[in-house]
mmCIF file of C-alpha atoms in Angstrom:
data_model
loop_
_atom_site.group_PDB
_atom_site.id
_atom_site.type_symbol
_atom_site.label_atom_id
_atom_site.label_comp_id
_atom_site.label_asym_id
_atom_site.label_seq_id
_atom_site.Cartn_x
_atom_site.Cartn_y
_atom_site.Cartn_z
ATOM 1 C CA MET A 279 26.626 -31.444 16.227
ATOM 2 C CA PRO A 280 27.630 -33.725 13.365
ATOM 3 C CA GLN A 281 31.174 -35.027 13.000
ATOM 4 C CA MET A 282 33.570 -32.059 12.928
ATOM 5 C CA LYS A 283 36.742 -33.742 11.575
ATOM 6 C CA TYR A 284 37.171 -35.016 8.040
ATOM 7 C CA THR A 285 40.163 -36.795 6.516
ATOM 8 C CA LEU A 286 40.967 -35.280 3.129
ATOM 9 C CA LYS A 287 42.347 -36.956 0.009
ATOM 10 C CA ASP A 288 45.909 -35.991 0.936
ATOM 11 C CA GLY A 289 45.590 -37.487 4.379
ATOM 12 C CA ARG A 290 45.331 -34.201 6.232
ATOM 13 C CA THR A 291 42.509 -33.455 8.631
ATOM 14 C CA LEU A 292 39.966 -30.708 8.085
ATOM 15 C CA VAL A 293 38.333 -29.487 11.283
ATOM 16 C CA PHE A 294 35.095 -27.503 11.289
ATOM 17 C CA SER A 295 34.015 -25.107 13.997
ATOM 18 C CA ARG A 296 31.792 -22.085 14.404
ATOM 19 C CA ALA A 297 33.546 -18.862 13.485
ATOM 20 C CA GLN A 298 34.310 -16.837 16.629
ATOM 21 C CA LYS A 299 34.409 -13.094 17.181
ATOM 22 C CA GLU A 300 38.203 -13.411 17.524
ATOM 23 C CA ASP A 301 38.378 -14.691 13.933
ATOM 24 C CA ALA A 302 37.145 -11.364 12.543
ATOM 25 C CA ALA A 303 40.426 -9.924 11.264
ATOM 26 C CA GLU A 304 41.470 -13.291 9.850
ATOM 27 C CA MET A 305 38.116 -13.571 8.069
ATOM 28 C CA LEU A 306 38.514 -10.182 6.390
ATOM 29 C CA ASP A 307 41.951 -11.176 5.060
ATOM 30 C CA TYR A 308 40.580 -14.517 3.988
ATOM 31 C CA LEU A 309 37.723 -12.867 2.061
ATOM 32 C CA LYS A 310 40.236 -10.753 0.112
ATOM 33 C CA GLN A 311 42.412 -13.771 -0.605
ATOM 34 C CA VAL A 312 39.614 -16.019 -1.779
ATOM 35 C CA GLY A 313 38.011 -13.116 -3.678
ATOM 36 C CA SER A 314 41.250 -12.612 -5.610
ATOM 37 C CA GLU A 315 41.473 -16.266 -6.615
ATOM 38 C CA THR A 316 38.180 -16.701 -8.459
ATOM 39 C CA ASP A 317 35.579 -14.624 -10.286
ATOM 40 C CA PHE A 318 32.724 -16.819 -9.124
ATOM 41 C CA LEU A 319 32.183 -15.177 -5.741
ATOM 42 C CA LEU A 320 30.492 -11.927 -4.844
ATOM 43 C CA MET A 321 33.696 -10.467 -3.456
ATOM 44 C CA ASP A 322 36.832 -9.591 -5.347
ATOM 45 C CA GLU A 323 40.399 -9.042 -4.174
ATOM 46 C CA ASN A 324 39.156 -6.139 -2.039
ATOM 47 C CA GLY A 325 36.876 -8.403 -0.042
ATOM 48 C CA PHE A 326 33.744 -6.475 0.900
ATOM 49 C CA PRO A 327 34.692 -2.792 0.933
ATOM 50 C CA GLY A 328 33.272 -0.997 3.934
ATOM 51 C CA LEU A 329 33.281 -4.135 6.069
ATOM 52 C CA THR A 330 35.344 -3.285 9.143
ATOM 53 C CA VAL A 331 36.760 -5.641 11.741
ATOM 54 C CA GLU A 332 34.243 -4.257 14.253
ATOM 55 C CA MET A 333 31.321 -4.974 11.926
ATOM 56 C CA GLU A 334 32.651 -8.480 11.281
ATOM 57 C CA GLU A 335 33.070 -9.054 15.036
ATOM 58 C CA ARG A 336 29.439 -8.076 15.622
ATOM 59 C CA PHE A 337 28.320 -10.270 12.731
ATOM 60 C CA LEU A 338 30.245 -13.294 14.023
ATOM 61 C CA GLU A 339 29.069 -12.734 17.571
ATOM 62 C CA SER A 340 25.411 -12.588 16.538
ATOM 63 C CA ASN A 341 25.917 -15.695 14.414
ATOM 64 C CA LEU A 342 26.876 -17.682 17.485
ATOM 65 C CA GLN A 343 23.323 -17.261 18.753
ATOM 66 C CA CYS A 344 21.827 -18.871 15.679
ATOM 67 C CA GLU A 345 20.232 -22.194 16.512
ATOM 68 C CA SER A 346 19.641 -23.411 13.014
ATOM 69 C CA GLY A 347 22.640 -22.000 11.247
ATOM 70 C CA GLY A 348 25.588 -19.662 11.496
ATOM 71 C CA MET A 349 29.033 -18.964 10.133
ATOM 72 C CA PHE A 350 31.514 -21.838 10.148
ATOM 73 C CA VAL A 351 35.175 -22.225 9.289
ATOM 74 C CA GLY A 352 37.321 -25.180 8.273
ATOM 75 C CA ARG A 353 40.947 -25.356 9.351
ATOM 76 C CA ILE A 354 43.809 -27.612 8.371
ATOM 77 C CA GLY A 355 46.607 -27.586 10.898
ATOM 78 C CA GLY A 356 45.055 -24.447 12.362
ATOM 79 C CA GLU A 357 45.054 -22.589 9.033
ATOM 80 C CA LEU A 358 41.762 -21.227 7.741
ATOM 81 C CA CYS A 359 41.117 -23.038 4.467
ATOM 82 C CA CYS A 360 37.376 -22.824 3.851
ATOM 83 C CA THR A 361 34.201 -21.200 5.161
ATOM 84 C CA PHE A 362 30.504 -21.809 4.934
ATOM 85 C CA SER A 363 27.430 -20.008 6.148
ATOM 86 C CA ILE A 364 23.996 -21.423 6.821
ATOM 87 C CA GLU A 365 21.455 -18.606 7.001
ATOM 88 C CA PRO A 366 17.907 -19.514 7.990
ATOM 89 C CA HIS A 367 15.317 -17.168 6.555
ATOM 90 C CA PRO A 368 14.448 -14.480 9.122
ATOM 91 C CA ARG A 369 10.689 -14.603 8.558
ATOM 92 C CA GLU A 370 8.541 -16.999 10.574
ATOM 93 C CA ARG A 371 6.813 -18.510 7.544
ATOM 94 C CA MET A 372 10.114 -19.343 5.884
ATOM 95 C CA LYS A 373 12.431 -20.184 8.737
ATOM 96 C CA HIS A 374 12.515 -23.815 7.673
ATOM 97 C CA ILE A 375 14.664 -22.818 4.694
ATOM 98 C CA ALA A 376 18.326 -21.834 4.974
ATOM 99 C CA ARG A 377 20.607 -20.263 2.452
ATOM 100 C CA LEU A 378 24.038 -21.748 2.003
ATOM 101 C CA GLY A 379 27.290 -20.120 0.889
ATOM 102 C CA ILE A 380 30.707 -21.764 0.708
ATOM 103 C CA THR A 381 34.264 -20.765 -0.197
ATOM 104 C CA VAL A 382 37.514 -22.732 -0.417
ATOM 105 C CA LEU A 383 40.994 -21.253 -0.684
ATOM 106 C CA LYS A 384 42.512 -22.226 -4.033
ATOM 107 C CA LYS A 385 45.507 -24.044 -2.562
ATOM 108 C CA TYR A 386 43.043 -26.389 -0.863
ATOM 109 C CA TRP A 387 41.008 -27.246 -3.960
ATOM 110 C CA HIS A 388 40.799 -30.881 -5.209
ATOM 111 C CA ILE A 389 41.344 -32.565 -1.865
ATOM 112 C CA GLY A 390 37.717 -33.019 -0.863
ATOM 113 C CA ALA A 391 37.148 -29.934 1.297
ATOM 114 C CA GLY A 392 33.981 -29.049 -0.612
ATOM 115 C CA SER A 393 32.556 -32.527 -0.141
ATOM 116 C CA ALA A 394 33.422 -32.513 3.547
ATOM 117 C CA MET A 395 31.602 -29.204 3.954
ATOM 118 C CA MET A 396 28.531 -30.478 2.119
ATOM 119 C CA GLU A 397 28.447 -33.619 4.289
ATOM 120 C CA PHE A 398 28.660 -31.545 7.456
ATOM 121 C CA ILE A 399 26.154 -28.950 6.304
ATOM 122 C CA ILE A 400 23.502 -31.478 5.337
ATOM 123 C CA ALA A 401 23.951 -33.475 8.547
ATOM 124 C CA TYR A 402 23.840 -30.270 10.593
ATOM 125 C CA ALA A 403 20.753 -28.992 8.810
ATOM 126 C CA ARG A 404 18.891 -32.266 9.344
ATOM 127 C CA GLU A 405 19.840 -32.284 13.017
ATOM 128 C CA THR A 406 18.286 -28.872 13.640
ATOM 129 C CA GLY A 407 14.835 -30.423 13.417
ATOM 130 C CA VAL A 408 13.708 -27.060 12.036
ATOM 131 C CA LEU A 409 15.249 -26.852 8.580
ATOM 132 C CA ARG A 410 13.472 -28.667 5.739
ATOM 133 C CA SER A 411 15.442 -27.392 2.782
ATOM 134 C CA LEU A 412 18.658 -25.670 1.855
ATOM 135 C CA TRP A 413 19.088 -23.355 -1.081
ATOM 136 C CA LEU A 414 21.981 -21.547 -2.665
ATOM 137 C CA GLU A 415 22.906 -19.280 -5.530
ATOM 138 C CA VAL A 416 25.776 -20.125 -7.855
ATOM 139 C CA HIS A 417 27.337 -18.412 -10.856
ATOM 140 C CA ALA A 418 25.903 -20.187 -13.891
ATOM 141 C CA ASP A 419 29.385 -20.895 -15.313
ATOM 142 C CA ASN A 420 30.769 -22.348 -12.106
ATOM 143 C CA ASP A 421 30.654 -25.931 -13.386
ATOM 144 C CA ARG A 422 32.803 -27.355 -10.625
ATOM 145 C CA ALA A 423 30.639 -25.947 -7.855
ATOM 146 C CA ILE A 424 27.424 -26.949 -9.630
ATOM 147 C CA ALA A 425 28.760 -30.507 -9.983
ATOM 148 C CA LEU A 426 29.572 -30.591 -6.248
ATOM 149 C CA TYR A 427 26.116 -29.391 -5.301
ATOM 150 C CA GLU A 428 24.405 -31.841 -7.661
ATOM 151 C CA ARG A 429 26.467 -34.694 -6.232
ATOM 152 C CA PHE A 430 24.921 -33.906 -2.863
ATOM 153 C CA GLY A 431 21.383 -33.775 -4.205
ATOM 154 C CA PHE A 432 20.895 -30.108 -5.019
ATOM 155 C CA ARG A 433 18.779 -29.394 -8.098
ATOM 156 C CA THR A 434 18.522 -26.218 -10.122
ATOM 157 C CA VAL A 435 15.167 -24.597 -9.430
ATOM 158 C CA GLY A 436 15.675 -21.194 -10.981
ATOM 159 C CA ARG A 437 17.887 -19.018 -13.112
ATOM 160 C CA TYR A 438 18.332 -15.266 -12.649
ATOM 161 C CA THR A 439 19.301 -13.505 -15.867
ATOM 162 C CA ASN A 440 22.325 -11.210 -15.679
ATOM 163 C CA ALA A 441 22.246 -11.340 -11.912
ATOM 164 C CA VAL A 442 25.980 -10.947 -11.421
ATOM 165 C CA CYS A 443 28.238 -8.255 -12.875
ATOM 166 C CA VAL A 444 31.936 -9.109 -12.868
ATOM 167 C CA ARG A 445 34.303 -6.545 -14.363
ATOM 168 C CA GLY A 446 31.557 -5.137 -16.550
ATOM 169 C CA ALA A 447 30.302 -8.474 -17.885
ATOM 170 C CA TYR A 448 26.945 -9.933 -16.848
ATOM 171 C CA PHE A 449 26.363 -13.562 -15.907
ATOM 172 C CA ASP A 450 23.336 -15.576 -14.875
ATOM 173 C CA GLN A 451 22.968 -17.034 -11.419
ATOM 174 C CA LEU A 452 21.334 -20.387 -10.720
ATOM 175 C CA ALA A 453 19.167 -20.974 -7.689
ATOM 176 C CA MET A 454 19.539 -24.560 -6.451
ATOM 177 C CA GLU A 455 17.745 -26.331 -3.657
ATOM 178 C CA LEU A 456 17.988 -29.510 -1.621
ATOM 179 C CA LEU A 457 14.964 -30.908 0.180
ATOM 180 C CA LEU A 458 16.331 -32.380 3.399
ATOM 181 C CA MET B 487 11.049 11.475 -9.949
ATOM 182 C CA PRO B 488 8.305 9.116 -11.070
ATOM 183 C CA GLN B 489 4.695 10.279 -11.173
ATOM 184 C CA THR B 490 3.266 10.165 -7.633
ATOM 185 C CA ASP B 491 -0.493 10.572 -8.234
ATOM 186 C CA TYR B 492 -2.542 7.817 -9.821
ATOM 187 C CA VAL B 493 -6.275 8.005 -10.611
ATOM 188 C CA LEU B 494 -7.929 4.764 -9.526
ATOM 189 C CA LYS B 495 -10.882 2.924 -11.056
ATOM 190 C CA ASP B 496 -13.314 4.598 -8.656
ATOM 191 C CA GLY B 497 -12.073 8.082 -9.517
ATOM 192 C CA ARG B 498 -10.138 8.601 -6.290
ATOM 193 C CA THR B 499 -6.451 9.430 -6.313
ATOM 194 C CA LEU B 500 -3.674 7.298 -4.891
ATOM 195 C CA VAL B 501 -0.655 9.314 -3.784
ATOM 196 C CA ILE B 502 2.622 7.430 -3.543
ATOM 197 C CA SER B 503 5.560 8.692 -1.509
ATOM 198 C CA ARG B 504 8.540 7.471 0.486
ATOM 199 C CA ALA B 505 7.682 6.369 3.990
ATOM 200 C CA LYS B 506 9.130 8.645 6.652
ATOM 201 C CA LYS B 507 10.237 8.014 10.212
ATOM 202 C CA GLU B 508 7.040 9.780 11.329
ATOM 203 C CA ASP B 509 4.969 7.079 9.598
ATOM 204 C CA ALA B 510 6.380 4.369 11.857
ATOM 205 C CA ALA B 511 3.434 3.853 14.182
ATOM 206 C CA GLU B 512 0.966 3.958 11.303
ATOM 207 C CA MET B 513 3.080 1.460 9.333
ATOM 208 C CA LEU B 514 3.189 -1.018 12.208
ATOM 209 C CA ALA B 515 -0.574 -0.767 12.629
ATOM 210 C CA PHE B 516 -1.060 -1.184 8.887
ATOM 211 C CA LEU B 517 1.218 -4.232 8.722
ATOM 212 C CA SER B 518 -0.480 -5.803 11.697
ATOM 213 C CA PHE B 519 -3.862 -5.287 10.042
ATOM 214 C CA VAL B 520 -3.048 -6.481 6.497
ATOM 215 C CA GLY B 521 -1.151 -9.507 7.753
ATOM 216 C CA LYS B 522 -4.422 -10.796 9.138
ATOM 217 C CA GLU B 523 -6.446 -10.100 5.966
ATOM 218 C CA THR B 524 -4.615 -12.503 3.689
ATOM 219 C CA ASP B 525 -2.476 -15.614 3.925
ATOM 220 C CA PHE B 526 -0.378 -14.891 0.891
ATOM 221 C CA LEU B 527 2.177 -12.718 2.663
ATOM 222 C CA LEU B 528 5.201 -13.488 4.778
ATOM 223 C CA ASN B 529 3.595 -11.137 7.241
ATOM 224 C CA ASP B 530 1.069 -12.918 9.458
ATOM 225 C CA GLY B 531 0.103 -9.799 11.343
ATOM 226 C CA THR B 532 2.495 -10.434 14.210
ATOM 227 C CA ILE B 533 4.681 -7.414 14.637
ATOM 228 C CA ARG B 534 8.155 -8.181 15.893
ATOM 229 C CA LEU B 535 9.550 -4.690 15.617
ATOM 230 C CA THR B 536 9.368 -1.993 18.257
ATOM 231 C CA LEU B 537 8.363 1.521 17.300
ATOM 232 C CA GLU B 538 11.983 2.622 17.696
ATOM 233 C CA GLN B 539 13.206 -0.154 15.417
ATOM 234 C CA GLU B 540 10.614 0.721 12.782
ATOM 235 C CA GLU B 541 11.562 4.411 13.001
ATOM 236 C CA ALA B 542 15.240 3.549 12.566
ATOM 237 C CA PHE B 543 14.421 1.250 9.668
ATOM 238 C CA LEU B 544 12.323 3.872 7.862
ATOM 239 C CA GLU B 545 14.937 6.556 8.485
ATOM 240 C CA GLN B 546 17.628 4.361 6.987
ATOM 241 C CA SER B 547 15.397 3.330 4.059
ATOM 242 C CA ALA B 548 14.739 6.977 3.242
ATOM 243 C CA GLN B 549 18.467 7.423 2.520
ATOM 244 C CA ASN B 550 18.656 4.644 -0.035
ATOM 245 C CA PRO B 551 18.899 5.919 -3.625
ATOM 246 C CA LEU B 552 18.365 2.421 -5.030
ATOM 247 C CA GLY B 553 15.332 1.419 -3.014
ATOM 248 C CA GLY B 554 13.328 2.028 0.126
ATOM 249 C CA ILE B 555 9.870 1.764 1.671
ATOM 250 C CA PHE B 556 6.962 3.546 0.015
ATOM 251 C CA THR B 557 3.376 4.225 0.996
ATOM 252 C CA GLY B 558 0.231 4.826 -0.997
ATOM 253 C CA ARG B 559 -2.523 7.001 0.473
ATOM 254 C CA ILE B 560 -6.066 7.787 -0.597
ATOM 255 C CA GLU B 561 -7.217 11.057 0.966
ATOM 256 C CA GLY B 562 -4.487 10.668 3.566
ATOM 257 C CA GLU B 563 -5.368 7.090 4.534
ATOM 258 C CA LEU B 564 -2.576 4.540 4.262
ATOM 259 C CA VAL B 565 -3.920 1.851 1.909
ATOM 260 C CA CYS B 566 -0.807 0.158 0.554
ATOM 261 C CA SER B 567 2.892 -0.106 1.037
ATOM 262 C CA PHE B 568 5.715 -1.553 -0.984
ATOM 263 C CA GLY B 569 9.411 -2.076 -0.483
ATOM 264 C CA LEU B 570 12.243 -2.013 -2.962
ATOM 265 C CA THR B 571 15.066 -3.950 -1.392
ATOM 266 C CA SER B 572 18.525 -3.399 -2.788
ATOM 267 C CA GLN B 573 21.621 -5.560 -2.686
ATOM 268 C CA SER B 574 24.646 -4.253 -0.853
ATOM 269 C CA ARG B 575 27.309 -6.299 -2.643
ATOM 270 C CA ASP B 576 28.851 -4.553 -5.633
ATOM 271 C CA ARG B 577 28.534 -7.432 -8.069
ATOM 272 C CA VAL B 578 24.780 -7.728 -7.575
ATOM 273 C CA LYS B 579 23.779 -4.153 -6.783
ATOM 274 C CA HIS B 580 22.043 -3.751 -10.144
ATOM 275 C CA ASN B 581 19.228 -5.982 -8.860
ATOM 276 C CA VAL B 582 16.281 -4.902 -6.709
ATOM 277 C CA THR B 583 13.499 -6.964 -5.114
ATOM 278 C CA ILE B 584 9.932 -5.712 -4.743
ATOM 279 C CA GLY B 585 7.332 -6.687 -2.169
ATOM 280 C CA LEU B 586 3.906 -5.089 -1.816
ATOM 281 C CA THR B 587 0.757 -5.122 0.302
ATOM 282 C CA VAL B 588 -2.668 -3.636 -0.427
ATOM 283 C CA LEU B 589 -5.487 -3.235 2.083
ATOM 284 C CA LYS B 590 -8.220 -5.749 1.193
ATOM 285 C CA LYS B 591 -10.991 -3.149 1.059
ATOM 286 C CA CYS B 592 -8.967 -1.414 -1.684
ATOM 287 C CA TRP B 593 -8.432 -4.449 -3.895
ATOM 288 C CA GLY B 594 -9.743 -4.145 -7.459
ATOM 289 C CA LEU B 595 -9.126 -0.386 -7.818
ATOM 290 C CA GLY B 596 -5.873 -0.582 -9.748
ATOM 291 C CA ILE B 597 -3.549 0.091 -6.828
ATOM 292 C CA GLY B 598 -1.283 -2.812 -7.707
ATOM 293 C CA SER B 599 -0.850 -1.433 -11.213
ATOM 294 C CA ALA B 600 -0.107 2.045 -9.854
ATOM 295 C CA ILE B 601 2.542 0.556 -7.574
ATOM 296 C CA PHE B 602 4.284 -1.171 -10.459
ATOM 297 C CA GLN B 603 4.110 1.887 -12.705
ATOM 298 C CA TYR B 604 5.835 3.841 -9.952
ATOM 299 C CA ALA B 605 8.310 1.156 -8.923
ATOM 300 C CA LEU B 606 9.465 0.351 -12.437
ATOM 301 C CA ALA B 607 9.858 4.046 -13.281
ATOM 302 C CA PHE B 608 11.767 4.600 -10.041
ATOM 303 C CA ALA B 609 14.058 1.666 -10.725
ATOM 304 C CA ARG B 610 14.732 2.702 -14.319
ATOM 305 C CA GLU B 611 15.471 6.279 -13.272
ATOM 306 C CA THR B 612 18.294 5.145 -10.990
ATOM 307 C CA GLY B 613 20.375 4.415 -14.087
ATOM 308 C CA VAL B 614 21.969 1.635 -12.040
ATOM 309 C CA LEU B 615 19.272 -0.996 -11.582
ATOM 310 C CA LYS B 616 18.888 -3.548 -14.365
ATOM 311 C CA ASN B 617 16.648 -6.281 -12.924
ATOM 312 C CA MET B 618 13.680 -6.383 -10.602
ATOM 313 C CA TRP B 619 12.867 -9.614 -8.762
ATOM 314 C CA LEU B 620 10.012 -10.838 -6.655
ATOM 315 C CA ASP B 621 8.765 -13.996 -4.994
ATOM 316 C CA VAL B 622 5.110 -14.976 -4.892
ATOM 317 C CA ARG B 623 3.185 -17.862 -3.413
ATOM 318 C CA ALA B 624 2.487 -20.278 -6.244
ATOM 319 C CA ASP B 625 -1.299 -20.178 -5.782
ATOM 320 C CA ASN B 626 -1.601 -16.388 -5.594
ATOM 321 C CA GLU B 627 -3.135 -16.171 -9.059
ATOM 322 C CA ARG B 628 -4.300 -12.572 -8.827
ATOM 323 C CA ALA B 629 -0.835 -11.352 -7.861
ATOM 324 C CA ILE B 630 0.871 -13.448 -10.541
ATOM 325 C CA ALA B 631 -1.464 -11.999 -13.181
ATOM 326 C CA LEU B 632 -0.568 -8.466 -12.035
ATOM 327 C CA TYR B 633 3.145 -9.226 -12.185
ATOM 328 C CA GLN B 634 2.866 -10.765 -15.642
ATOM 329 C CA LYS B 635 0.979 -7.693 -16.821
ATOM 330 C CA PHE B 636 4.088 -5.672 -15.964
ATOM 331 C CA GLY B 637 6.458 -8.009 -17.767
ATOM 332 C CA PHE B 638 7.588 -10.282 -14.958
ATOM 333 C CA ALA B 639 8.380 -13.826 -16.087
ATOM 334 C CA GLN B 640 8.702 -16.924 -13.935
ATOM 335 C CA ILE B 641 12.349 -17.936 -13.650
ATOM 336 C CA GLY B 642 12.080 -20.534 -10.924
ATOM 337 C CA ARG B 643 10.124 -22.296 -8.238
ATOM 338 C CA ARG B 644 11.098 -23.306 -4.690
ATOM 339 C CA LYS B 645 9.308 -26.263 -3.209
ATOM 340 C CA ASN B 646 7.495 -25.873 0.099
ATOM 341 C CA ALA B 647 9.158 -22.533 0.647
ATOM 342 C CA LEU B 648 6.278 -21.081 2.657
ATOM 343 C CA PHE B 649 4.700 -22.606 5.726
ATOM 344 C CA VAL B 650 1.338 -20.992 6.425
ATOM 345 C CA ASN B 651 -1.181 -22.223 8.977
ATOM 346 C CA GLY B 652 0.177 -25.741 8.866
ATOM 347 C CA ILE B 653 0.426 -26.029 5.071
ATOM 348 C CA TYR B 654 3.475 -25.833 2.805
ATOM 349 C CA TYR B 655 3.268 -23.820 -0.406
ATOM 350 C CA ASP B 656 5.713 -23.461 -3.268
ATOM 351 C CA GLU B 657 7.134 -20.089 -4.096
ATOM 352 C CA ILE B 658 7.475 -18.809 -7.635
ATOM 353 C CA LEU B 659 10.494 -16.670 -8.457
ATOM 354 C CA MET B 660 9.965 -13.940 -11.042
ATOM 355 C CA GLU B 661 12.120 -11.357 -12.745
ATOM 356 C CA VAL B 662 11.808 -8.488 -15.185
ATOM 357 C CA GLU B 663 14.579 -6.732 -17.044
ATOM 358 C CA LEU B 664 14.317 -2.984 -16.499
#
């Protein structure tokens, strides 16, 4: 495992770990919170309707088995402040590629949490010995996120027209990739 | 409901319908067979699903108003299948991804075209779907030509996305507005 602790710009320590089954209820609340703070994610203030604590528990439990990815959380002083998922493709011929998704709670923006996650993710992915590239999808207007990804070597490799519908308005989604 | 019967270039008729739970064994045999006929698929002919899992999958797919698994038969024989995969998240549920497979001995008869005529009509009829996406191996010229014929445009390319028999291939991302 790569380094799990990162010192942020405000001096506090961000600690990464795999999300556990016990985190399920906290994760559902977190999804609603982070969904309410920005329009750039797939969830809104309702989180993912239909997702129950039991379903999330099963999801987190199965993620623990994943050898080249999984669901991770970042905590500051024990509080959940960010999450990221690394999802290797399920098919044999594509399992060397993993899809990445990250979120950061608004009150923890601008202190380097995103960069810490990217550092960890890339180190982790390289260590798997299986993954050869990472890819992600990002709302085409999410300049801050795009800048973060580009800083860590991601390049735009595709653009899906009107892929995302937010409150009745359609937005493009960029596909970005990083060759490890 | 889109048209289900398509007259092929050799005069025979292709009948398209939703796959049913009862088709499970036949589907697994079909997938195992076609996976070995061509290298262009994600399917290499190795079947990792049990009969029960395939039955459950087909049963669930049959309930989906925005997608599902479909078969094409000529005189009862399963000669092609295609999947329309929907997105569960609200903000992206107006998008659907298509994937298809045609038995090699039936290439050149117009089955691919029939599949797209059906799939695009199906997707448009939902009144919900707005975009159809697909991925194709960059060197699969015949498939790319078929997709372009039905209005798909290249919107991206992922490097070394497919690893087949020791070689990496790029993947082309395509989309069409419904």
